[in-house]
Amino acid sequence: SQKIEQNSEALNIQEGKTATLTCNYTNYSPAYLQWYRQDPGRGPVFLLLIRENEKEKRKERLKVTFDTTLKQSLFHITASQPADSATYLCALETYGQNFVFGPGTRLSVLP
Amino acid sequence: EAGVAQSPRYKIIEKRQSVAFWCNPISGHATLYWYQQILGQGPKLLIQFQNNGVVDDSQLPKDRFSAERLKGVDSTLKIQPAKLEDSAVYLCASSLGMGGEAFFGQGTRLTVV
């Protein structure tokens, strides 16, 4: 069956460290993979998109990698800050135009 | 640029009652999504429209949920009759199309008692 998993429900890291979040999927062939941030009581907000033929994308302190052989994406936040504390969601978009989300990882950056 | 508008923001109903949610997407966005998000989980796609046609409604409980997108713009999602397990946040999102970022509204928090 089709499944999207994100490494852990919650991740705690110290301010200034790099946070690494994992997104694994099975039985999908995504054309695109996106990462979103969601704060309590609000809708998800887009962060980064990576295409199936791209290995890595960067935006300021954010970096996404995409390995279609491993069926995995890694999302990195460098020099993390308490303001980065939120839930991070990965989302797959397939050629069938299905747009599905993973369960999310709740990140807490401790001062 | 105006964002995705949803209403109402909150709704409390009794089980077996009906409820409707409204969404106005960003102007020009062809694709519209409705998601259900239960507390502590990721958004679950209920239905996806491309203009006013349905692309995917495989996870929509069609015996009680219905959705339409009028003239390819606004959309309504209805639940009739509601069950306790329908308590969730209902999120509407829109995008230009495949490969485009999805813009979300603030959601409607539904509580069924």
Short mmCIF file of C-alpha atoms in Angstrom, two decimals, chain A residues 25-102:
data_model
loop_
_atom_site.label_atom_id
_atom_site.label_comp_id
_atom_site.label_asym_id
_atom_site.label_seq_id
_atom_site.Cartn_x
_atom_site.Cartn_y
_atom_site.Cartn_z
CA TYR A 25 7.66 6.96 0.95
CA THR A 26 6.57 3.65 -0.54
CA ASN A 27 4.60 2.85 -3.67
CA TYR A 28 4.60 6.40 -4.95
CA SER A 29 6.36 7.84 -7.98
CA PRO A 30 6.47 11.52 -7.12
CA ALA A 31 7.14 14.10 -9.77
CA TYR A 32 7.68 16.69 -7.04
CA LEU A 33 8.32 16.68 -3.33
CA GLN A 34 7.50 19.70 -1.20
CA TRP A 35 8.13 20.71 2.39
CA TYR A 36 5.74 22.80 4.44
CA ARG A 37 5.78 24.38 7.87
CA GLN A 38 2.68 24.40 10.04
CA ASP A 39 2.23 26.44 13.21
CA PRO A 40 -0.54 25.63 15.72
CA GLY A 41 -3.95 26.82 14.57
CA ARG A 42 -2.75 27.74 11.10
CA GLY A 43 -2.63 26.16 7.66
CA PRO A 44 0.63 24.78 6.24
CA VAL A 45 3.00 27.24 4.58
CA PHE A 46 5.19 26.28 1.63
CA LEU A 47 8.96 26.18 2.15
CA LEU A 48 10.70 24.33 -0.67
CA LEU A 49 9.97 22.20 -3.74
CA ILE A 50 12.31 19.69 -5.35
CA ARG A 51 11.75 17.86 -8.63
CA GLU A 52 12.31 14.16 -9.18
CA ASN A 53 15.40 14.83 -11.31
CA GLU A 54 16.98 17.17 -8.74
CA LYS A 55 19.26 16.00 -5.96
CA GLU A 56 19.42 19.06 -3.76
CA LYS A 57 17.78 22.46 -3.27
CA ARG A 58 18.75 25.28 -0.95
CA LYS A 59 17.04 28.39 0.34
CA GLU A 60 18.76 30.47 2.99
CA ARG A 61 19.17 28.15 6.02
CA LEU A 62 17.09 25.38 4.47
CA LYS A 63 18.32 22.47 2.38
CA VAL A 64 16.35 19.62 0.85
CA THR A 65 17.75 16.46 -0.72
CA PHE A 66 15.79 13.96 -2.77
CA ASP A 67 16.88 10.38 -3.48
CA THR A 68 14.35 8.58 -5.68
CA THR A 69 16.32 5.32 -5.38
CA LEU A 70 16.08 5.32 -1.61
CA LYS A 71 12.62 6.91 -1.84
CA GLN A 72 13.67 9.46 0.71
CA SER A 73 13.95 13.19 1.21
CA LEU A 74 15.97 14.90 3.91
CA PHE A 75 15.15 18.40 5.12
CA HIS A 76 17.85 20.35 6.95
CA ILE A 77 17.62 23.57 8.94
CA THR A 78 21.07 24.92 9.74
CA ALA A 79 21.81 27.28 12.64
CA SER A 80 18.40 26.50 14.07
CA GLN A 81 16.55 29.09 16.14
CA PRO A 82 13.66 28.83 18.61
CA ALA A 83 11.50 30.53 15.95
CA ASP A 84 11.99 27.44 13.77
CA SER A 85 9.92 25.42 16.24
CA ALA A 86 6.89 24.12 14.32
CA THR A 87 5.56 21.00 12.62
CA TYR A 88 7.19 20.22 9.30
CA LEU A 89 5.28 18.29 6.67
CA CYS A 90 6.52 16.66 3.49
CA ALA A 91 4.14 16.34 0.56
CA LEU A 92 4.33 14.31 -2.64
CA GLU A 93 2.81 15.23 -5.96
CA THR A 94 2.55 12.44 -8.50
CA TYR A 95 2.01 12.50 -12.24
CA GLY A 96 -1.55 11.42 -11.49
CA GLN A 97 -1.74 14.81 -9.77
CA ASN A 98 -2.35 13.34 -6.34
CA PHE A 99 -1.06 15.71 -3.66
CA VAL A 100 -0.58 13.87 -0.39
CA PHE A 101 1.04 14.80 2.91
CA GLY A 102 3.08 12.89 5.44
#
